Coordinates of C-alpha atoms and ligand atoms in Angstrom, one line a residue:
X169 CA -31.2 0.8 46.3
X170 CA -29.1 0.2 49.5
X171 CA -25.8 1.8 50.6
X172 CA -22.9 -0.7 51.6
X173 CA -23.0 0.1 55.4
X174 CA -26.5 -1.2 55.7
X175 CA -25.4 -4.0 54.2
X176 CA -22.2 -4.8 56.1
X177 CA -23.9 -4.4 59.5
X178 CA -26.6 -7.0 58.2
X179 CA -23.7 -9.4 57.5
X180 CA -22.1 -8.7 61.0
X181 CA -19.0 -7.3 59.9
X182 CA -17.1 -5.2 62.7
X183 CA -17.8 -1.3 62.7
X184 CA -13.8 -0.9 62.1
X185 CA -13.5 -2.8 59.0
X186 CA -16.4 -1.2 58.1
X187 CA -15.4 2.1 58.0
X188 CA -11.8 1.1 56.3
X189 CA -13.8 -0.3 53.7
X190 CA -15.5 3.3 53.2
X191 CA -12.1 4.7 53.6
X192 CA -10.6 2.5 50.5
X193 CA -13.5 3.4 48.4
X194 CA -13.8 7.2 49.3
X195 CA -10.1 6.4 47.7
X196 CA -11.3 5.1 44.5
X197 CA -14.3 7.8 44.3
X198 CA -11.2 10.0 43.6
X199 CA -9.7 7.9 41.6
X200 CA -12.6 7.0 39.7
X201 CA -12.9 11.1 39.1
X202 CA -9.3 11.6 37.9
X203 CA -9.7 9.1 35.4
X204 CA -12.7 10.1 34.0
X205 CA -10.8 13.2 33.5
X206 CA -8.0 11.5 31.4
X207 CA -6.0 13.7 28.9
X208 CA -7.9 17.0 30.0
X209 CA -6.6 16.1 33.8
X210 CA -2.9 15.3 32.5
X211 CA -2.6 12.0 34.3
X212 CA -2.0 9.8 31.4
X213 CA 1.0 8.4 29.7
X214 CA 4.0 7.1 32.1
X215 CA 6.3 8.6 34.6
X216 CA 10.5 7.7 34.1
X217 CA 10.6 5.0 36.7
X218 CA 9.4 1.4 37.2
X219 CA 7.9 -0.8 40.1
X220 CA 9.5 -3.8 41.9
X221 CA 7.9 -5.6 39.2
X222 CA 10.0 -4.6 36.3
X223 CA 7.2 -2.7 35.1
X224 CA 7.0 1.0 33.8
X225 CA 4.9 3.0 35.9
X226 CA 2.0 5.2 34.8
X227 CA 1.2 8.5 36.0
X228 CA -1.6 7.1 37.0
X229 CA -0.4 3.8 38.9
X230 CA 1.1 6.5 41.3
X231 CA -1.3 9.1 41.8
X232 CA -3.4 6.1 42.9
X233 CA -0.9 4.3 44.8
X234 CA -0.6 7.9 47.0
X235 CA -3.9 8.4 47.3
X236 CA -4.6 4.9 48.8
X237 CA -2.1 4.9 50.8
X238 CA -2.3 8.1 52.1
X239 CA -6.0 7.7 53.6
X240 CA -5.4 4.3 54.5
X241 CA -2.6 5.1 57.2
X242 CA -5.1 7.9 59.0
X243 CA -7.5 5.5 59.8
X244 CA -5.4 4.3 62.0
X245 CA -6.9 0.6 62.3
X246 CA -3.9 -0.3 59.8
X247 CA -1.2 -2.2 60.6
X248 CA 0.9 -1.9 57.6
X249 CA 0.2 -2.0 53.7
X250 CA 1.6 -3.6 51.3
X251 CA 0.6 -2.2 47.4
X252 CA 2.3 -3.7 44.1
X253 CA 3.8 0.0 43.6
X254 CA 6.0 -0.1 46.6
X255 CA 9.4 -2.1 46.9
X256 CA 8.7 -2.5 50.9
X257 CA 5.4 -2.3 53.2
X258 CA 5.0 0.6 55.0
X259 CA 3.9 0.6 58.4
X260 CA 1.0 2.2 60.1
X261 CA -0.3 2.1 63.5
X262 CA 1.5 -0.6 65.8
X263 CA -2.2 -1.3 67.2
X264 CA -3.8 -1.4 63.7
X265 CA -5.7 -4.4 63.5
X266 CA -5.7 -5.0 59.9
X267 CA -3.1 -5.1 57.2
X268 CA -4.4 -3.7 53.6
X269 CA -2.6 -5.1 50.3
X270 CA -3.8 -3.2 46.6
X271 CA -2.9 -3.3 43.2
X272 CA -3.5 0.6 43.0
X273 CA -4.4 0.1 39.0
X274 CA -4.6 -3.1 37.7
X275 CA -4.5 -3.1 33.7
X276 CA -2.9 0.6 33.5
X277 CA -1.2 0.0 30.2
X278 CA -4.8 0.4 29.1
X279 CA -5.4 3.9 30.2
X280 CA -3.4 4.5 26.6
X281 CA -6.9 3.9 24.5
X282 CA -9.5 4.6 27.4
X283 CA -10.1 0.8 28.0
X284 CA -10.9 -0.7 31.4
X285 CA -8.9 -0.6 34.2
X286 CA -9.2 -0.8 38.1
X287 CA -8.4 -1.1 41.6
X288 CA -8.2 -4.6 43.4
X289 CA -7.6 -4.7 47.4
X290 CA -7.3 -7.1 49.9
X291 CA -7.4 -7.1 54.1
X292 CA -6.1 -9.4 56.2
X293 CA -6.1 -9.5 60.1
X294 CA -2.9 -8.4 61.5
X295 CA -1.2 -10.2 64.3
X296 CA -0.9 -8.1 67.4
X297 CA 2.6 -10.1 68.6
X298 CA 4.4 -8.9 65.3
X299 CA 6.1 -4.8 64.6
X300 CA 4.1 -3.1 61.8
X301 CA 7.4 -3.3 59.6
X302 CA 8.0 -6.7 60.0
X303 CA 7.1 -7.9 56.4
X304 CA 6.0 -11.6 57.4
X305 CA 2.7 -9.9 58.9
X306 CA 1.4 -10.5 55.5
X307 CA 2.8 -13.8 54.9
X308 CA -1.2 -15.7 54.8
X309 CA -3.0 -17.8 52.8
X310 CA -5.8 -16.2 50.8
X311 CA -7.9 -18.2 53.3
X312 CA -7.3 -15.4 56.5
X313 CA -8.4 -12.2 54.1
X314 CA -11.5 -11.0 55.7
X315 CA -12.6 -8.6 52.6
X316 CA -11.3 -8.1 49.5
X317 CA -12.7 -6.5 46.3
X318 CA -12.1 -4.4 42.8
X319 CA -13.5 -1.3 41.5
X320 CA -13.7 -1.6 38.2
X321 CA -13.5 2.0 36.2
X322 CA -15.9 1.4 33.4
X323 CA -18.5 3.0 31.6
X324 CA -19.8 2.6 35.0
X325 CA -17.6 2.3 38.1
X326 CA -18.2 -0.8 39.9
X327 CA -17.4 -2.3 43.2
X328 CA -17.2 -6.1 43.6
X329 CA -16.9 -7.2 47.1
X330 CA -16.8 -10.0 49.7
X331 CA -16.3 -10.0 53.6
X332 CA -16.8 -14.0 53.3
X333 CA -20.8 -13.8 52.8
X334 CA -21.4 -13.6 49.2
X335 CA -20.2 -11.7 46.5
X336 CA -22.0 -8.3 45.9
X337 CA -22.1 -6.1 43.5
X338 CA -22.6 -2.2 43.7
X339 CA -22.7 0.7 41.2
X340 CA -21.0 4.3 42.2
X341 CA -23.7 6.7 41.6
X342 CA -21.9 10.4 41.3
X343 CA -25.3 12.1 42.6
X344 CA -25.4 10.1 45.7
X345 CA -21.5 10.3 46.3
X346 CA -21.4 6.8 47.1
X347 CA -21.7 3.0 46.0
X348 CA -25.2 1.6 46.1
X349 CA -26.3 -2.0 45.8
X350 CA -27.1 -3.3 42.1
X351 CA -26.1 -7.0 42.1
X352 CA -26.6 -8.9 45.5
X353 CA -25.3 -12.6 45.7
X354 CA -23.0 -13.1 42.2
X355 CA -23.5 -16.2 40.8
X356 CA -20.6 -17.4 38.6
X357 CA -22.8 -19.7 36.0
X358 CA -21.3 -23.6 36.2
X359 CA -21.0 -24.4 32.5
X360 CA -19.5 -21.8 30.4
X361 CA -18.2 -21.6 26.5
X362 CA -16.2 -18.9 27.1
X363 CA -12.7 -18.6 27.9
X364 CA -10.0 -15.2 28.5
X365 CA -6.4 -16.3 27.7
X366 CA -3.5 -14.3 26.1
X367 CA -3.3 -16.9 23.3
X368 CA 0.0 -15.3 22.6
X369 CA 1.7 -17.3 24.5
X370 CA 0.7 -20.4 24.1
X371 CA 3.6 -22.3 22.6
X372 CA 5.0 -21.2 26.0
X373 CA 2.8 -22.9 28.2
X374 CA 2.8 -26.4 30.0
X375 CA 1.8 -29.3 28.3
X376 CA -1.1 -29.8 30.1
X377 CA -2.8 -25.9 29.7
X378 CA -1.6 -26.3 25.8
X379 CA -3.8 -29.7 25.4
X380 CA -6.0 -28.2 27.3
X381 CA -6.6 -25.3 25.2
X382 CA -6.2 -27.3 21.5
X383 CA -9.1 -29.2 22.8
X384 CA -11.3 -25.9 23.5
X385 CA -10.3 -24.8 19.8
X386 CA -11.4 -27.8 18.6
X387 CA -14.7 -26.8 19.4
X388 CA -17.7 -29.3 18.3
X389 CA -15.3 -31.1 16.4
X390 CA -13.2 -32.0 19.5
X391 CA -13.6 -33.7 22.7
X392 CA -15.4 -31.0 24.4
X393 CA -18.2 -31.3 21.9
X394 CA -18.7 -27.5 21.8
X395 CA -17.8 -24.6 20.2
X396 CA -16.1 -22.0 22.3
X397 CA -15.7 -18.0 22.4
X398 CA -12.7 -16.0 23.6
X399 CA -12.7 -12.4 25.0
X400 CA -9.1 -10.9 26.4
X401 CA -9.4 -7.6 27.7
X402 CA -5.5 -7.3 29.4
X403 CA -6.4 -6.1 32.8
X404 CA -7.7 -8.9 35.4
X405 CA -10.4 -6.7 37.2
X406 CA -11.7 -6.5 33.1
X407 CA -11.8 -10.5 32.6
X408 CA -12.8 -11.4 36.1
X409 CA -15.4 -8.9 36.2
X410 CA -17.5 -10.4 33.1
X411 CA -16.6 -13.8 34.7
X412 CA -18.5 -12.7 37.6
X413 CA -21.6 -11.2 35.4
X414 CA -21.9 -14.4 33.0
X415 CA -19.5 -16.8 33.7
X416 CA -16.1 -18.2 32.1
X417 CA -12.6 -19.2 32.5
X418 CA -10.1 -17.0 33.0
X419 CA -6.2 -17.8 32.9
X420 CA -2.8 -16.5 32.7
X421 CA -0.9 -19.8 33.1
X422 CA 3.1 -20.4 33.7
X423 CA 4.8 -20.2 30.6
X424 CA 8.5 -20.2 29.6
X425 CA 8.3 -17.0 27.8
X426 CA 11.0 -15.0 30.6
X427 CA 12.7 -17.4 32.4
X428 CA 12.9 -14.8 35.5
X429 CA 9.1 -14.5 35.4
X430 CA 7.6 -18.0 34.4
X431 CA 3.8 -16.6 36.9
X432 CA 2.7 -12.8 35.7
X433 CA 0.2 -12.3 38.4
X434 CA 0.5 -11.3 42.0
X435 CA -0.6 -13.4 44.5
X436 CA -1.0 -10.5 47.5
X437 CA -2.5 -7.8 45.1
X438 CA -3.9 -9.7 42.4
X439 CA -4.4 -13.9 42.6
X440 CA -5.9 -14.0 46.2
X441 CA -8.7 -11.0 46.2
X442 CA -9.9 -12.5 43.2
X443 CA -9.8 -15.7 44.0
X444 CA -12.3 -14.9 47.3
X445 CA -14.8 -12.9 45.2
X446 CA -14.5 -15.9 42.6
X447 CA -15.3 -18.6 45.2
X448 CA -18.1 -16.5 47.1
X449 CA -19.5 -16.5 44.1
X450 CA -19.8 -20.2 43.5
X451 CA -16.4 -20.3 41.2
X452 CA -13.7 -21.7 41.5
X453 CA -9.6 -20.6 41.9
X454 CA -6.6 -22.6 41.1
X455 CA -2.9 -23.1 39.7
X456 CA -3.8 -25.9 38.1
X457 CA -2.3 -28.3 41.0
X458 CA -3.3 -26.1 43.9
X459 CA -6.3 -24.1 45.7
X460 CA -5.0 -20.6 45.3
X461 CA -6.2 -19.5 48.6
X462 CA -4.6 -21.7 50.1
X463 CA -1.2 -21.6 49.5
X464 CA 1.6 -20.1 51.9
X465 CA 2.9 -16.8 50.5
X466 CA 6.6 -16.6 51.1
X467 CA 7.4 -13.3 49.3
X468 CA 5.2 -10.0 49.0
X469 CA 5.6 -9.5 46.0
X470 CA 5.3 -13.3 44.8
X471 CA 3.7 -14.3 41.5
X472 CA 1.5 -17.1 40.6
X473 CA -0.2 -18.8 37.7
X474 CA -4.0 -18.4 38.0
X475 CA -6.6 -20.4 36.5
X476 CA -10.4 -19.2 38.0
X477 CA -14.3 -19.2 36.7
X478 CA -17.0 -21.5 36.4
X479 CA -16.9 -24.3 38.4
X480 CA -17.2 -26.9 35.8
X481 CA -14.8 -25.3 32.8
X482 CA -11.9 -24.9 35.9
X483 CA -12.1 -28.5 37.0
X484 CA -12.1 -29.6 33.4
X485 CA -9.1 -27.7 32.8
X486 CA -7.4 -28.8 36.6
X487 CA -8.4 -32.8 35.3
X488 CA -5.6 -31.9 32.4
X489 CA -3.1 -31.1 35.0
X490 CA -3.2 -34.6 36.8
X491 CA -3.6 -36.7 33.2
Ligands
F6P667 O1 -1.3 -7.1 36.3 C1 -1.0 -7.6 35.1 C2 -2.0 -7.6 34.0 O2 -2.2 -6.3 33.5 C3 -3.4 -8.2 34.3 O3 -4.3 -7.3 34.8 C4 -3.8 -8.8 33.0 O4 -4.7 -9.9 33.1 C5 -2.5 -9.1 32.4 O5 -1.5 -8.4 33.0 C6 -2.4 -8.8 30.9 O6 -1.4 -9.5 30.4 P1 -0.9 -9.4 28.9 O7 -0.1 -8.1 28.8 O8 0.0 -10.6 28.7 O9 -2.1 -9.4 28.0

């Protein structure tokens, strides 16, 4: 089985980025260890504070917020970061060419019962012209990241990743140290009967994700003329993940639920890095009305309804928005 570096260089992809890439993972090695540990290492359960988000903060979320940032800023090719744990970026080397953005642990409400969790990241080029705490740096489309991936802490802990050739696939084998090859080239299936929703909310949603969805439970008996399965598993990097092994739609649509928060997902540390392993995989990424990669972040911290997965199921769903 093949180690990443091999693998990058094949691809073409600059020593530096490179070797930040190592960096973030070396990163979630360690995280991977501590929460394999769980109770016995003390890390569970939630500290007294909450993010910019509103959210309350695991012990977890910030031992692996530190961490990353931490080795991040001594490679000293970063600009500036920007994680969903911090109010503010913090800036790194003025020369950095990169900026890094991370959801430390996406899902950590579900280190309660042992369930899945992870660690999405994302790296964008960093203009030379601008100050490396000059937030606008990471004001870009989805469309400029040049990497972006998840570990996913599983029974296994997996890396998905793309540097804009493919979406791979590696497995982190504890004996080796390091992330090895198992899955080269995803390929999100087309056609799918599968779908990951919070069905909770559903009388919150927008007309067209509600008929949308009535016509999915209508199964065989509906206009789809097939019966459908659902799987939820409340952390992204859980639901995207299988969508990348077999296929699906995944969505967490706008809904009127809290009028202060009608998107739940980030675009910077959540919607964009999955929407680029999503379309190197031969999926597809969308608000319903909009390519997600494409749109013009004008807040950091800005949310966005997502709507991703196999080709066909996304542009069935995206035909409902322009009915
Ligand atoms: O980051 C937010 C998040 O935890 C995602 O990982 C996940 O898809 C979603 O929220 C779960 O939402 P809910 O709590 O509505 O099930």
């Amino acid at each position: 089985m093949r180690r990443i570096s091999p693998v990058l260089q094949q691809d073409g992809v600059e020593p530096e980025l490179i070797a930040l890439l190592k960096t973030i993972l070396a990163a979630c090695r360690e995280i991977s260890f501590r929460v394999s540990q769980g109770e016995l290492a003390g890390v569970l359960g939630s500290t007294l504070g909450e993010n910019i988000q509103g959210e309350t903060q695991k012990k977890l979320d910030v031992i692996a917020n530190e961490l990353l940032k931490e080795v991040i800023l001594e490679t000293g090719v970063v600009k500036a970061i920007s994680s969903e744990e911090e109010d503010h970026i913090v800036a790194g080397n003025p020369q950095g060419k990169y900026l890094v953005t991370f959801d430390p642990l996406d899902g950590s409400s579900n280190t309660d019962i042992n369930s899945l969790i992870g660690t999405i990241f994302s790296i964008l080029p960093a203009d030379p012209a601008k100050a490396p705490d000059d937030a606008s740096l990471f004001l870009q489309p989805g469309t400029a990241q040049v990497a972006a991936g998840y570990v996913l802490y599983g029974p296994s802990t997996m890396l998905a990743l793309t540097t804009g050739h493919g979406t791979r696939l590696y497995t982190l084998d504890n004996t080796y140290g390091g992330f090895l090859l198992t899955g080269d080239q995803a390929a999100i299936p087309k056609y799918t009967t599968e779908f990951a929703l919070n069905m909770s909310n559903q009388r919150f949603w927008q007309e067209p994700m509600q008929r949308y969805v009535a016509d999915l439970l209508l199964g065989k008996t509906g206009p789809r003329g097939k019966n459908f399965n659902m799987r939820w598993i409340a952390a992204m990097v859980g639901d995207v993940h299988r969508v990348l092994c077999r296929g699906g739609i995944f969505a967490y649509p706008r809904d009127t639920k809290d009028s202060t928060k009608p998107d739940k997902l980030r675009l910077m540390y959540e919607a964009n890095p999955m929407s680029f392993l999503v379309e190197q995989a031969g999926g597809i990424s969308s608000t319903g009305y909009e390519r997600i990669m494409e749109i013009i972040p004008t807040d950091i911290h800005q949310r966005v309804a997502v709507i991703l997965g196999s080709k066909h199921e996304v542009e069935t769903c995206i035909g409902y928005h322009k009915a």
